[in-house]
Amino acid sequence: MPKGDSFLCVRLPISQYLPRRDDFDNRIAFEIRMISGQYCTLWPFDCDDYYASKLYEKDGTVYDSSDMPVKPYPHSETVLRRIKEEPDVKLGVASMTSSPRVGHKLIKLFGWDKYFDYVEIYPTSKTKHFKTLAQKSGLSFDQMLFFDDLSYNIREVGNLGVHTVLVRNGVDLTLLRFALEEFASISPGA
């Protein structure tokens, strides 16, 4: 079991990405991996890596106690900002990290807290996070799209009825568009 991971839920009018579906409104969920490994979605490290570290931000860069930069993937901010530019977008972040304090702090230091309407960061199963966010957001599982780099999370969440996308090298605008096109093609009312 990974030490921690997270996702975001999104309510996103798809029109900016899919002109042929300009009247289609859907909801999405992304996975933000917070575990070590080559294949992550928004940042390539584990929150536990910084459990004992004093994290701080200076001149737009986040640093650890050793004054080493702590960086998300370079396209992560662009993806979050682009999605949030859409009217009526609702984002939520949830993490099963065993270092929730670090998860909260990193989101704030990266400046991503302005993107999230729901924050659920605590150790629990992926299905529990999705059930909680579905309840708080009012979204049904079939209205969600989920990005993750771990196939067992994809299976677990997919069993709830969520459309899932396996991520290999982070979420970028190309993957987002591909996933939205696929989601629109199989979603009711699309």
Short mmCIF file of N, CA and C in Angstrom, two decimals:
data_model
loop_
_atom_site.label_atom_id
_atom_site.label_comp_id
_atom_site.label_asym_id
_atom_site.label_seq_id
_atom_site.Cartn_x
_atom_site.Cartn_y
_atom_site.Cartn_z
N MET A 1 0.84 -1.19 0.00
CA MET A 1 0.00 0.00 0.00
C MET A 1 0.88 1.24 0.00
N PRO A 2 0.61 2.22 -0.85
CA PRO A 2 1.44 3.42 -0.86
C PRO A 2 1.27 4.21 0.42
N LYS A 3 2.25 5.03 0.71
CA LYS A 3 2.20 5.84 1.91
C LYS A 3 1.19 6.97 1.77
N GLY A 4 0.94 7.45 0.58
CA GLY A 4 -0.04 8.52 0.44
C GLY A 4 -0.30 8.86 -1.00
N ASP A 5 -1.48 9.30 -1.28
CA ASP A 5 -1.83 9.79 -2.59
C ASP A 5 -3.05 10.66 -2.48
N SER A 6 -3.40 11.32 -3.55
CA SER A 6 -4.54 12.21 -3.49
C SER A 6 -5.15 12.39 -4.86
N PHE A 7 -6.31 13.03 -4.89
CA PHE A 7 -6.96 13.31 -6.14
C PHE A 7 -7.73 14.60 -6.03
N LEU A 8 -8.16 15.10 -7.15
CA LEU A 8 -9.02 16.26 -7.15
C LEU A 8 -10.28 15.95 -7.93
N CYS A 9 -11.39 16.52 -7.51
CA CYS A 9 -12.64 16.42 -8.25
C CYS A 9 -12.84 17.73 -8.96
N VAL A 10 -13.34 17.64 -10.16
CA VAL A 10 -13.50 18.83 -10.97
C VAL A 10 -14.89 18.84 -11.60
N ARG A 11 -15.52 19.97 -11.61
CA ARG A 11 -16.72 20.17 -12.43
C ARG A 11 -16.26 21.06 -13.56
N LEU A 12 -16.29 20.56 -14.77
CA LEU A 12 -15.67 21.26 -15.88
C LEU A 12 -16.55 21.26 -17.12
N PRO A 13 -16.99 22.45 -17.57
CA PRO A 13 -17.63 22.49 -18.89
C PRO A 13 -16.57 22.12 -19.92
N ILE A 14 -16.89 21.19 -20.75
CA ILE A 14 -15.89 20.61 -21.64
C ILE A 14 -15.69 21.43 -22.91
N SER A 15 -16.47 22.48 -23.10
CA SER A 15 -16.50 23.19 -24.37
C SER A 15 -15.14 23.71 -24.83
N GLN A 16 -14.32 24.17 -23.95
CA GLN A 16 -13.04 24.72 -24.35
C GLN A 16 -12.10 23.65 -24.91
N TYR A 17 -12.33 22.42 -24.53
CA TYR A 17 -11.47 21.34 -24.98
C TYR A 17 -12.05 20.60 -26.17
N LEU A 18 -13.36 20.51 -26.22
CA LEU A 18 -14.03 19.72 -27.24
C LEU A 18 -15.09 20.55 -27.94
N PRO A 19 -14.74 21.29 -28.97
CA PRO A 19 -15.71 22.16 -29.64
C PRO A 19 -16.96 21.41 -30.12
N ARG A 20 -16.82 20.17 -30.54
CA ARG A 20 -18.00 19.45 -31.03
C ARG A 20 -18.97 19.11 -29.90
N ARG A 21 -18.56 19.30 -28.66
CA ARG A 21 -19.39 19.00 -27.50
C ARG A 21 -19.65 20.27 -26.70
N ASP A 22 -19.90 21.39 -27.38
CA ASP A 22 -19.92 22.67 -26.69
C ASP A 22 -21.04 22.82 -25.67
N ASP A 23 -22.02 21.94 -25.68
CA ASP A 23 -23.08 22.03 -24.68
C ASP A 23 -22.94 20.98 -23.58
N PHE A 24 -21.84 20.26 -23.60
CA PHE A 24 -21.66 19.15 -22.66
C PHE A 24 -20.95 19.60 -21.39
N ASP A 25 -21.55 19.38 -20.27
CA ASP A 25 -20.98 19.74 -18.98
C ASP A 25 -20.70 18.42 -18.25
N ASN A 26 -19.47 18.24 -17.79
CA ASN A 26 -19.16 17.01 -17.07
C ASN A 26 -18.33 17.29 -15.83
N ARG A 27 -18.12 16.27 -15.06
CA ARG A 27 -17.34 16.38 -13.83
C ARG A 27 -16.16 15.44 -13.95
N ILE A 28 -15.04 15.86 -13.35
CA ILE A 28 -13.79 15.13 -13.49
C ILE A 28 -13.12 14.98 -12.14
N ALA A 29 -12.33 13.95 -11.99
CA ALA A 29 -11.45 13.82 -10.83
C ALA A 29 -10.07 13.44 -11.33
N PHE A 30 -9.06 14.05 -10.77
CA PHE A 30 -7.67 13.76 -11.10
C PHE A 30 -7.03 13.07 -9.92
N GLU A 31 -5.98 12.40 -10.18
CA GLU A 31 -5.17 11.83 -9.12
C GLU A 31 -3.89 12.64 -9.00
N ILE A 32 -3.57 13.09 -7.80
CA ILE A 32 -2.29 13.74 -7.54
C ILE A 32 -1.49 12.74 -6.72
N ARG A 33 -0.50 12.16 -7.30
CA ARG A 33 0.30 11.16 -6.59
C ARG A 33 1.23 11.85 -5.62
N MET A 34 1.27 11.37 -4.41
CA MET A 34 2.17 11.88 -3.40
C MET A 34 3.10 10.77 -2.93
N ILE A 35 3.41 9.84 -3.79
CA ILE A 35 4.32 8.78 -3.39
C ILE A 35 5.53 8.77 -4.30
N SER A 36 6.62 8.19 -3.80
CA SER A 36 7.83 8.11 -4.60
C SER A 36 7.58 7.22 -5.81
N GLY A 37 8.26 7.51 -6.87
CA GLY A 37 8.13 6.68 -8.06
C GLY A 37 8.28 7.51 -9.30
N GLN A 38 8.58 6.83 -10.39
CA GLN A 38 8.78 7.51 -11.66
C GLN A 38 7.47 8.04 -12.22
N TYR A 39 6.39 7.29 -12.03
CA TYR A 39 5.12 7.65 -12.65
C TYR A 39 4.20 8.28 -11.62
N CYS A 40 4.11 9.57 -11.66
CA CYS A 40 3.22 10.31 -10.77
C CYS A 40 2.38 11.24 -11.62
N THR A 41 1.46 11.96 -11.01
CA THR A 41 0.59 12.80 -11.81
C THR A 41 0.86 14.29 -11.69
N LEU A 42 0.99 14.84 -10.50
CA LEU A 42 1.28 16.27 -10.36
C LEU A 42 2.58 16.57 -9.65
N TRP A 43 3.05 15.66 -8.82
CA TRP A 43 4.39 15.83 -8.25
C TRP A 43 5.05 14.48 -8.06
N PRO A 44 6.38 14.45 -8.19
CA PRO A 44 7.11 13.17 -8.22
C PRO A 44 7.76 12.77 -6.90
N PHE A 45 7.03 12.89 -5.80
CA PHE A 45 7.62 12.53 -4.51
C PHE A 45 6.53 12.15 -3.53
N ASP A 46 6.93 11.64 -2.39
CA ASP A 46 6.05 11.22 -1.32
C ASP A 46 6.03 12.30 -0.25
N CYS A 47 4.87 12.63 0.27
CA CYS A 47 4.80 13.60 1.36
C CYS A 47 5.66 13.17 2.54
N ASP A 48 5.75 11.86 2.75
CA ASP A 48 6.57 11.35 3.86
C ASP A 48 8.04 11.72 3.70
N ASP A 49 8.47 11.99 2.48
CA ASP A 49 9.86 12.41 2.26
C ASP A 49 10.17 13.70 3.00
N TYR A 50 9.13 14.48 3.30
CA TYR A 50 9.32 15.79 3.94
C TYR A 50 8.67 15.86 5.31
N TYR A 51 8.41 14.69 5.91
CA TYR A 51 7.74 14.64 7.21
C TYR A 51 8.46 15.46 8.27
N ALA A 52 9.77 15.35 8.35
CA ALA A 52 10.54 16.05 9.39
C ALA A 52 11.16 17.34 8.86
N SER A 53 10.81 17.73 7.68
CA SER A 53 11.42 18.89 7.06
C SER A 53 10.58 20.15 7.28
N LYS A 54 11.26 21.24 7.47
CA LYS A 54 10.58 22.53 7.53
C LYS A 54 10.51 23.06 6.11
N LEU A 55 9.33 23.01 5.54
CA LEU A 55 9.12 23.48 4.17
C LEU A 55 8.82 24.97 4.19
N TYR A 56 9.35 25.67 3.20
CA TYR A 56 9.08 27.11 3.09
C TYR A 56 9.13 27.53 1.64
N GLU A 57 8.54 28.69 1.37
CA GLU A 57 8.51 29.24 0.02
C GLU A 57 9.30 30.54 0.00
N LYS A 58 10.11 30.70 -1.03
CA LYS A 58 10.88 31.94 -1.20
C LYS A 58 10.95 32.25 -2.69
N ASP A 59 10.49 33.43 -3.04
CA ASP A 59 10.53 33.89 -4.43
C ASP A 59 9.88 32.91 -5.41
N GLY A 60 8.76 32.32 -4.99
CA GLY A 60 8.01 31.44 -5.87
C GLY A 60 8.49 30.00 -5.94
N THR A 61 9.51 29.65 -5.16
CA THR A 61 10.02 28.28 -5.13
C THR A 61 9.87 27.72 -3.73
N VAL A 62 9.48 26.45 -3.63
CA VAL A 62 9.35 25.77 -2.34
C VAL A 62 10.66 25.06 -2.05
N TYR A 63 11.11 25.15 -0.79
CA TYR A 63 12.36 24.53 -0.35
C TYR A 63 12.11 23.67 0.87
N ASP A 64 13.00 22.68 1.07
CA ASP A 64 12.97 21.87 2.29
C ASP A 64 13.98 22.42 3.29
N SER A 65 14.15 21.74 4.41
CA SER A 65 15.05 22.18 5.48
C SER A 65 16.50 22.28 5.04
N SER A 66 16.86 21.54 4.01
CA SER A 66 18.23 21.57 3.50
C SER A 66 18.40 22.62 2.40
N ASP A 67 17.40 23.46 2.24
CA ASP A 67 17.39 24.50 1.21
C ASP A 67 17.43 23.93 -0.21
N MET A 68 16.93 22.70 -0.35
CA MET A 68 16.82 22.07 -1.67
C MET A 68 15.41 22.34 -2.22
N PRO A 69 15.30 22.68 -3.51
CA PRO A 69 13.98 22.93 -4.08
C PRO A 69 13.10 21.68 -4.08
N VAL A 70 11.83 21.88 -3.80
CA VAL A 70 10.80 20.84 -3.85
C VAL A 70 9.88 21.26 -4.98
N LYS A 71 9.89 20.50 -6.08
CA LYS A 71 9.18 20.94 -7.28
C LYS A 71 8.13 19.94 -7.74
N PRO A 72 6.96 20.47 -8.11
CA PRO A 72 5.98 19.62 -8.78
C PRO A 72 6.41 19.48 -10.24
N TYR A 73 5.67 18.67 -11.00
CA TYR A 73 5.93 18.62 -12.43
C TYR A 73 5.71 20.02 -13.01
N PRO A 74 6.49 20.41 -14.00
CA PRO A 74 6.40 21.78 -14.54
C PRO A 74 5.03 22.13 -15.14
N HIS A 75 4.28 21.14 -15.63
CA HIS A 75 2.99 21.40 -16.27
C HIS A 75 1.81 21.39 -15.29
N SER A 76 2.06 21.02 -14.03
CA SER A 76 0.96 20.87 -13.06
C SER A 76 0.20 22.16 -12.83
N GLU A 77 0.91 23.24 -12.61
CA GLU A 77 0.27 24.53 -12.37
C GLU A 77 -0.59 24.93 -13.58
N THR A 78 -0.08 24.72 -14.76
CA THR A 78 -0.81 25.06 -15.98
C THR A 78 -2.11 24.27 -16.08
N VAL A 79 -2.06 22.98 -15.79
CA VAL A 79 -3.25 22.14 -15.84
C VAL A 79 -4.28 22.62 -14.84
N LEU A 80 -3.87 22.84 -13.60
CA LEU A 80 -4.81 23.29 -12.57
C LEU A 80 -5.40 24.65 -12.91
N ARG A 81 -4.56 25.57 -13.33
CA ARG A 81 -5.02 26.92 -13.67
C ARG A 81 -6.00 26.88 -14.84
N ARG A 82 -5.67 26.09 -15.87
CA ARG A 82 -6.53 26.02 -17.05
C ARG A 82 -7.90 25.46 -16.72
N ILE A 83 -7.94 24.43 -15.91
CA ILE A 83 -9.22 23.85 -15.52
C ILE A 83 -10.02 24.85 -14.70
N LYS A 84 -9.38 25.49 -13.77
CA LYS A 84 -10.08 26.41 -12.87
C LYS A 84 -10.56 27.67 -13.58
N GLU A 85 -10.02 27.98 -14.75
CA GLU A 85 -10.48 29.13 -15.53
C GLU A 85 -11.90 28.93 -16.05
N GLU A 86 -12.35 27.69 -16.12
CA GLU A 86 -13.69 27.40 -16.62
C GLU A 86 -14.73 27.83 -15.59
N PRO A 87 -15.86 28.38 -16.05
CA PRO A 87 -16.92 28.79 -15.12
C PRO A 87 -17.47 27.59 -14.36
N ASP A 88 -17.82 27.81 -13.12
CA ASP A 88 -18.47 26.81 -12.27
C ASP A 88 -17.62 25.57 -11.98
N VAL A 89 -16.33 25.67 -12.13
CA VAL A 89 -15.45 24.54 -11.82
C VAL A 89 -15.36 24.38 -10.31
N LYS A 90 -15.49 23.17 -9.84
CA LYS A 90 -15.29 22.84 -8.42
C LYS A 90 -14.19 21.80 -8.34
N LEU A 91 -13.14 22.11 -7.62
CA LEU A 91 -12.03 21.18 -7.45
C LEU A 91 -11.97 20.73 -6.01
N GLY A 92 -11.60 19.50 -5.82
CA GLY A 92 -11.36 18.99 -4.49
C GLY A 92 -10.07 18.20 -4.49
N VAL A 93 -9.39 18.20 -3.38
CA VAL A 93 -8.17 17.40 -3.26
C VAL A 93 -8.34 16.50 -2.05
N ALA A 94 -7.89 15.27 -2.20
CA ALA A 94 -7.93 14.32 -1.10
C ALA A 94 -6.67 13.49 -1.15
N SER A 95 -6.19 13.11 0.01
CA SER A 95 -4.98 12.31 0.07
C SER A 95 -5.06 11.29 1.19
N MET A 96 -4.54 10.11 0.91
CA MET A 96 -4.46 9.08 1.95
C MET A 96 -3.07 9.04 2.56
N THR A 97 -2.31 10.13 2.40
CA THR A 97 -0.96 10.18 2.94
C THR A 97 -0.94 10.00 4.45
N SER A 98 0.11 9.39 4.94
CA SER A 98 0.28 9.27 6.39
C SER A 98 0.92 10.54 6.95
N SER A 99 1.16 11.52 6.09
CA SER A 99 1.70 12.82 6.50
C SER A 99 0.77 13.93 6.02
N PRO A 100 -0.47 13.98 6.57
CA PRO A 100 -1.42 14.97 6.08
C PRO A 100 -0.96 16.41 6.26
N ARG A 101 -0.22 16.68 7.31
CA ARG A 101 0.29 18.04 7.54
C ARG A 101 1.15 18.48 6.36
N VAL A 102 1.98 17.58 5.88
CA VAL A 102 2.86 17.89 4.74
C VAL A 102 2.03 18.11 3.48
N GLY A 103 1.03 17.29 3.25
CA GLY A 103 0.17 17.46 2.08
C GLY A 103 -0.51 18.82 2.07
N HIS A 104 -1.09 19.21 3.20
CA HIS A 104 -1.72 20.53 3.31
C HIS A 104 -0.71 21.64 3.06
N LYS A 105 0.45 21.50 3.66
CA LYS A 105 1.48 22.55 3.54
C LYS A 105 1.97 22.69 2.10
N LEU A 106 2.23 21.58 1.43
CA LEU A 106 2.69 21.65 0.05
C LEU A 106 1.65 22.29 -0.87
N ILE A 107 0.41 21.92 -0.70
CA ILE A 107 -0.65 22.53 -1.51
C ILE A 107 -0.67 24.04 -1.31
N LYS A 108 -0.53 24.46 -0.07
CA LYS A 108 -0.51 25.90 0.22
C LYS A 108 0.75 26.56 -0.35
N LEU A 109 1.92 25.97 -0.11
CA LEU A 109 3.16 26.57 -0.58
C LEU A 109 3.25 26.63 -2.11
N PHE A 110 2.72 25.63 -2.79
CA PHE A 110 2.70 25.66 -4.25
C PHE A 110 1.68 26.68 -4.77
N GLY A 111 0.83 27.18 -3.88
CA GLY A 111 -0.20 28.13 -4.28
C GLY A 111 -1.41 27.47 -4.89
N TRP A 112 -1.57 26.18 -4.67
CA TRP A 112 -2.67 25.43 -5.27
C TRP A 112 -3.94 25.48 -4.43
N ASP A 113 -3.87 25.97 -3.21
CA ASP A 113 -5.06 26.01 -2.36
C ASP A 113 -6.15 26.87 -2.99
N LYS A 114 -5.79 27.84 -3.80
CA LYS A 114 -6.79 28.68 -4.47
C LYS A 114 -7.61 27.91 -5.50
N TYR A 115 -7.14 26.75 -5.90
CA TYR A 115 -7.85 25.95 -6.90
C TYR A 115 -8.86 24.99 -6.29
N PHE A 116 -8.73 24.68 -5.01
CA PHE A 116 -9.51 23.60 -4.42
C PHE A 116 -10.68 24.09 -3.57
N ASP A 117 -11.86 23.55 -3.86
CA ASP A 117 -13.06 23.84 -3.09
C ASP A 117 -13.28 22.81 -1.98
N TYR A 118 -12.73 21.62 -2.15
CA TYR A 118 -12.86 20.54 -1.17
C TYR A 118 -11.47 20.00 -0.85
N VAL A 119 -11.18 19.83 0.43
CA VAL A 119 -9.88 19.28 0.84
C VAL A 119 -10.13 18.15 1.83
N GLU A 120 -9.73 16.95 1.45
CA GLU A 120 -9.86 15.74 2.28
C GLU A 120 -8.50 15.06 2.32
N ILE A 121 -7.69 15.38 3.30
CA ILE A 121 -6.35 14.81 3.40
C ILE A 121 -6.22 14.07 4.73
N TYR A 122 -6.30 12.76 4.65
CA TYR A 122 -6.18 11.89 5.82
C TYR A 122 -6.04 10.45 5.32
N PRO A 123 -5.41 9.59 6.12
CA PRO A 123 -5.23 8.20 5.70
C PRO A 123 -6.57 7.45 5.67
N THR A 124 -6.93 6.94 4.51
CA THR A 124 -8.11 6.11 4.32
C THR A 124 -8.04 5.51 2.92
N SER A 125 -9.02 4.73 2.55
CA SER A 125 -9.00 4.11 1.22
C SER A 125 -9.42 5.09 0.14
N LYS A 126 -9.06 4.77 -1.08
CA LYS A 126 -9.44 5.59 -2.24
C LYS A 126 -10.95 5.65 -2.38
N THR A 127 -11.64 4.54 -2.12
CA THR A 127 -13.10 4.55 -2.24
C THR A 127 -13.73 5.46 -1.18
N LYS A 128 -13.18 5.48 0.00
CA LYS A 128 -13.71 6.37 1.05
C LYS A 128 -13.57 7.83 0.63
N HIS A 129 -12.41 8.19 0.08
CA HIS A 129 -12.23 9.57 -0.40
C HIS A 129 -13.27 9.91 -1.47
N PHE A 130 -13.48 9.00 -2.41
CA PHE A 130 -14.44 9.28 -3.47
C PHE A 130 -15.86 9.36 -2.93
N LYS A 131 -16.21 8.52 -2.00
CA LYS A 131 -17.55 8.59 -1.42
C LYS A 131 -17.75 9.90 -0.67
N THR A 132 -16.75 10.33 0.07
CA THR A 132 -16.84 11.60 0.80
C THR A 132 -16.95 12.78 -0.16
N LEU A 133 -16.11 12.80 -1.18
CA LEU A 133 -16.18 13.91 -2.14
C LEU A 133 -17.47 13.89 -2.95
N ALA A 134 -17.98 12.71 -3.27
CA ALA A 134 -19.26 12.63 -3.98
C ALA A 134 -20.37 13.21 -3.12
N GLN A 135 -20.34 12.89 -1.83
CA GLN A 135 -21.35 13.41 -0.91
C GLN A 135 -21.25 14.93 -0.79
N LYS A 136 -20.06 15.44 -0.60
CA LYS A 136 -19.87 16.88 -0.42
C LYS A 136 -20.13 17.67 -1.70
N SER A 137 -19.78 17.09 -2.84
CA SER A 137 -19.92 17.81 -4.11
C SER A 137 -21.28 17.61 -4.77
N GLY A 138 -21.97 16.54 -4.39
CA GLY A 138 -23.23 16.23 -5.03
C GLY A 138 -23.09 15.54 -6.38
N LEU A 139 -21.88 15.11 -6.72
CA LEU A 139 -21.62 14.45 -7.99
C LEU A 139 -21.78 12.94 -7.86
N SER A 140 -22.31 12.32 -8.91
CA SER A 140 -22.36 10.86 -8.93
C SER A 140 -21.05 10.35 -9.51
N PHE A 141 -20.73 9.11 -9.22
CA PHE A 141 -19.46 8.53 -9.67
C PHE A 141 -19.33 8.53 -11.20
N ASP A 142 -20.44 8.29 -11.90
CA ASP A 142 -20.35 8.26 -13.36
C ASP A 142 -20.14 9.64 -13.98
N GLN A 143 -20.16 10.66 -13.17
CA GLN A 143 -19.87 12.02 -13.62
C GLN A 143 -18.41 12.40 -13.34
N MET A 144 -17.61 11.45 -12.90
CA MET A 144 -16.23 11.73 -12.53
C MET A 144 -15.25 11.03 -13.46
N LEU A 145 -14.12 11.67 -13.62
CA LEU A 145 -13.00 11.14 -14.38
C LEU A 145 -11.81 11.17 -13.45
N PHE A 146 -11.09 10.06 -13.35
CA PHE A 146 -10.05 9.88 -12.34
C PHE A 146 -8.73 9.52 -12.99
N PHE A 147 -7.67 10.25 -12.64
CA PHE A 147 -6.33 9.99 -13.15
C PHE A 147 -5.48 9.42 -12.03
N ASP A 148 -4.76 8.33 -12.30
CA ASP A 148 -3.89 7.73 -11.28
C ASP A 148 -2.77 6.98 -11.97
N ASP A 149 -1.65 6.86 -11.27
CA ASP A 149 -0.51 6.13 -11.83
C ASP A 149 -0.44 4.70 -11.32
N LEU A 150 -1.35 4.30 -10.45
CA LEU A 150 -1.34 2.94 -9.91
C LEU A 150 -2.56 2.17 -10.39
N SER A 151 -2.31 1.04 -11.02
CA SER A 151 -3.41 0.28 -11.62
C SER A 151 -4.42 -0.22 -10.58
N TYR A 152 -3.98 -0.55 -9.36
CA TYR A 152 -4.96 -1.03 -8.38
C TYR A 152 -5.87 0.09 -7.93
N ASN A 153 -5.42 1.34 -7.89
CA ASN A 153 -6.32 2.46 -7.60
C ASN A 153 -7.30 2.67 -8.75
N ILE A 154 -6.82 2.49 -9.97
CA ILE A 154 -7.69 2.60 -11.14
C ILE A 154 -8.81 1.56 -11.05
N ARG A 155 -8.46 0.33 -10.71
CA ARG A 155 -9.48 -0.73 -10.58
C ARG A 155 -10.45 -0.42 -9.44
N GLU A 156 -9.92 -0.04 -8.27
CA GLU A 156 -10.75 0.21 -7.09
C GLU A 156 -11.77 1.32 -7.36
N VAL A 157 -11.32 2.41 -7.91
CA VAL A 157 -12.20 3.54 -8.18
C VAL A 157 -13.11 3.25 -9.37
N GLY A 158 -12.58 2.57 -10.37
CA GLY A 158 -13.39 2.18 -11.52
C GLY A 158 -14.58 1.31 -11.12
N ASN A 159 -14.39 0.48 -10.10
CA ASN A 159 -15.48 -0.36 -9.61
C ASN A 159 -16.63 0.44 -9.01
N LEU A 160 -16.38 1.70 -8.66
CA LEU A 160 -17.44 2.58 -8.16
C LEU A 160 -18.28 3.15 -9.31
N GLY A 161 -17.76 3.03 -10.54
CA GLY A 161 -18.44 3.60 -11.69
C GLY A 161 -17.77 4.86 -12.22
N VAL A 162 -16.62 5.19 -11.67
CA VAL A 162 -15.86 6.36 -12.11
C VAL A 162 -15.07 5.99 -13.36
N HIS A 163 -15.03 6.89 -14.34
CA HIS A 163 -14.18 6.69 -15.52
C HIS A 163 -12.74 6.96 -15.09
N THR A 164 -11.81 6.07 -15.42
CA THR A 164 -10.44 6.18 -14.94
C THR A 164 -9.43 6.26 -16.08
N VAL A 165 -8.31 6.91 -15.79
CA VAL A 165 -7.22 7.06 -16.75
C VAL A 165 -5.91 6.74 -16.05
N LEU A 166 -5.18 5.78 -16.57
CA LEU A 166 -3.88 5.42 -16.02
C LEU A 166 -2.84 6.43 -16.53
N VAL A 167 -2.11 7.03 -15.62
CA VAL A 167 -1.13 8.08 -15.92
C VAL A 167 0.27 7.49 -15.85
N ARG A 168 1.12 7.86 -16.80
CA ARG A 168 2.49 7.36 -16.80
C ARG A 168 3.53 8.43 -16.50
N ASN A 169 3.33 9.65 -16.95
CA ASN A 169 4.35 10.69 -16.77
C ASN A 169 3.73 12.02 -16.37
N GLY A 170 2.79 12.01 -15.51
CA GLY A 170 2.15 13.24 -15.06
C GLY A 170 0.97 13.63 -15.93
N VAL A 171 0.11 14.46 -15.37
CA VAL A 171 -1.04 14.98 -16.10
C VAL A 171 -0.61 16.28 -16.76
N ASP A 172 -0.78 16.35 -18.07
CA ASP A 172 -0.52 17.59 -18.79
C ASP A 172 -1.75 17.89 -19.64
N LEU A 173 -1.72 18.99 -20.37
CA LEU A 173 -2.89 19.38 -21.15
C LEU A 173 -3.23 18.38 -22.26
N THR A 174 -2.24 17.72 -22.80
CA THR A 174 -2.48 16.70 -23.84
C THR A 174 -3.24 15.52 -23.26
N LEU A 175 -2.80 15.03 -22.12
CA LEU A 175 -3.50 13.91 -21.47
C LEU A 175 -4.90 14.34 -21.04
N LEU A 176 -5.02 15.54 -20.52
CA LEU A 176 -6.34 16.05 -20.12
C LEU A 176 -7.30 16.04 -21.31
N ARG A 177 -6.86 16.58 -22.44
CA ARG A 177 -7.72 16.62 -23.62
C ARG A 177 -8.09 15.21 -24.08
N PHE A 178 -7.12 14.32 -24.15
CA PHE A 178 -7.38 12.93 -24.53
C PHE A 178 -8.43 12.31 -23.61
N ALA A 179 -8.26 12.49 -22.31
CA ALA A 179 -9.18 11.90 -21.34
C ALA A 179 -10.58 12.50 -21.47
N LEU A 180 -10.65 13.80 -21.70
CA LEU A 180 -11.96 14.45 -21.86
C LEU A 180 -12.66 13.96 -23.12
N GLU A 181 -11.93 13.79 -24.19
CA GLU A 181 -12.52 13.27 -25.43
C GLU A 181 -13.06 11.86 -25.23
N GLU A 182 -12.27 11.02 -24.59
CA GLU A 182 -12.70 9.65 -24.32
C GLU A 182 -13.91 9.63 -23.40
N PHE A 183 -13.86 10.44 -22.36
CA PHE A 183 -14.96 10.53 -21.40
C PHE A 183 -16.24 10.99 -22.08
N ALA A 184 -16.13 12.02 -22.91
CA ALA A 184 -17.30 12.55 -23.61
C ALA A 184 -17.91 11.50 -24.54
N SER A 185 -17.08 10.66 -25.14
CA SER A 185 -17.58 9.67 -26.09
C SER A 185 -18.36 8.54 -25.41
N ILE A 186 -18.13 8.31 -24.13
CA ILE A 186 -18.83 7.22 -23.44
C ILE A 186 -19.83 7.69 -22.40
N SER A 187 -19.88 8.99 -22.14
CA SER A 187 -20.76 9.52 -21.09
C SER A 187 -22.18 9.73 -21.61
N PRO A 188 -23.17 9.40 -20.78
CA PRO A 188 -24.57 9.62 -21.17
C PRO A 188 -24.82 11.11 -21.39
N GLY A 189 -25.55 11.43 -22.43
CA GLY A 189 -25.91 12.81 -22.70
C GLY A 189 -24.82 13.63 -23.34
N ALA A 190 -23.70 13.00 -23.68
CA ALA A 190 -22.59 13.75 -24.27
C ALA A 190 -22.87 14.10 -25.71
#
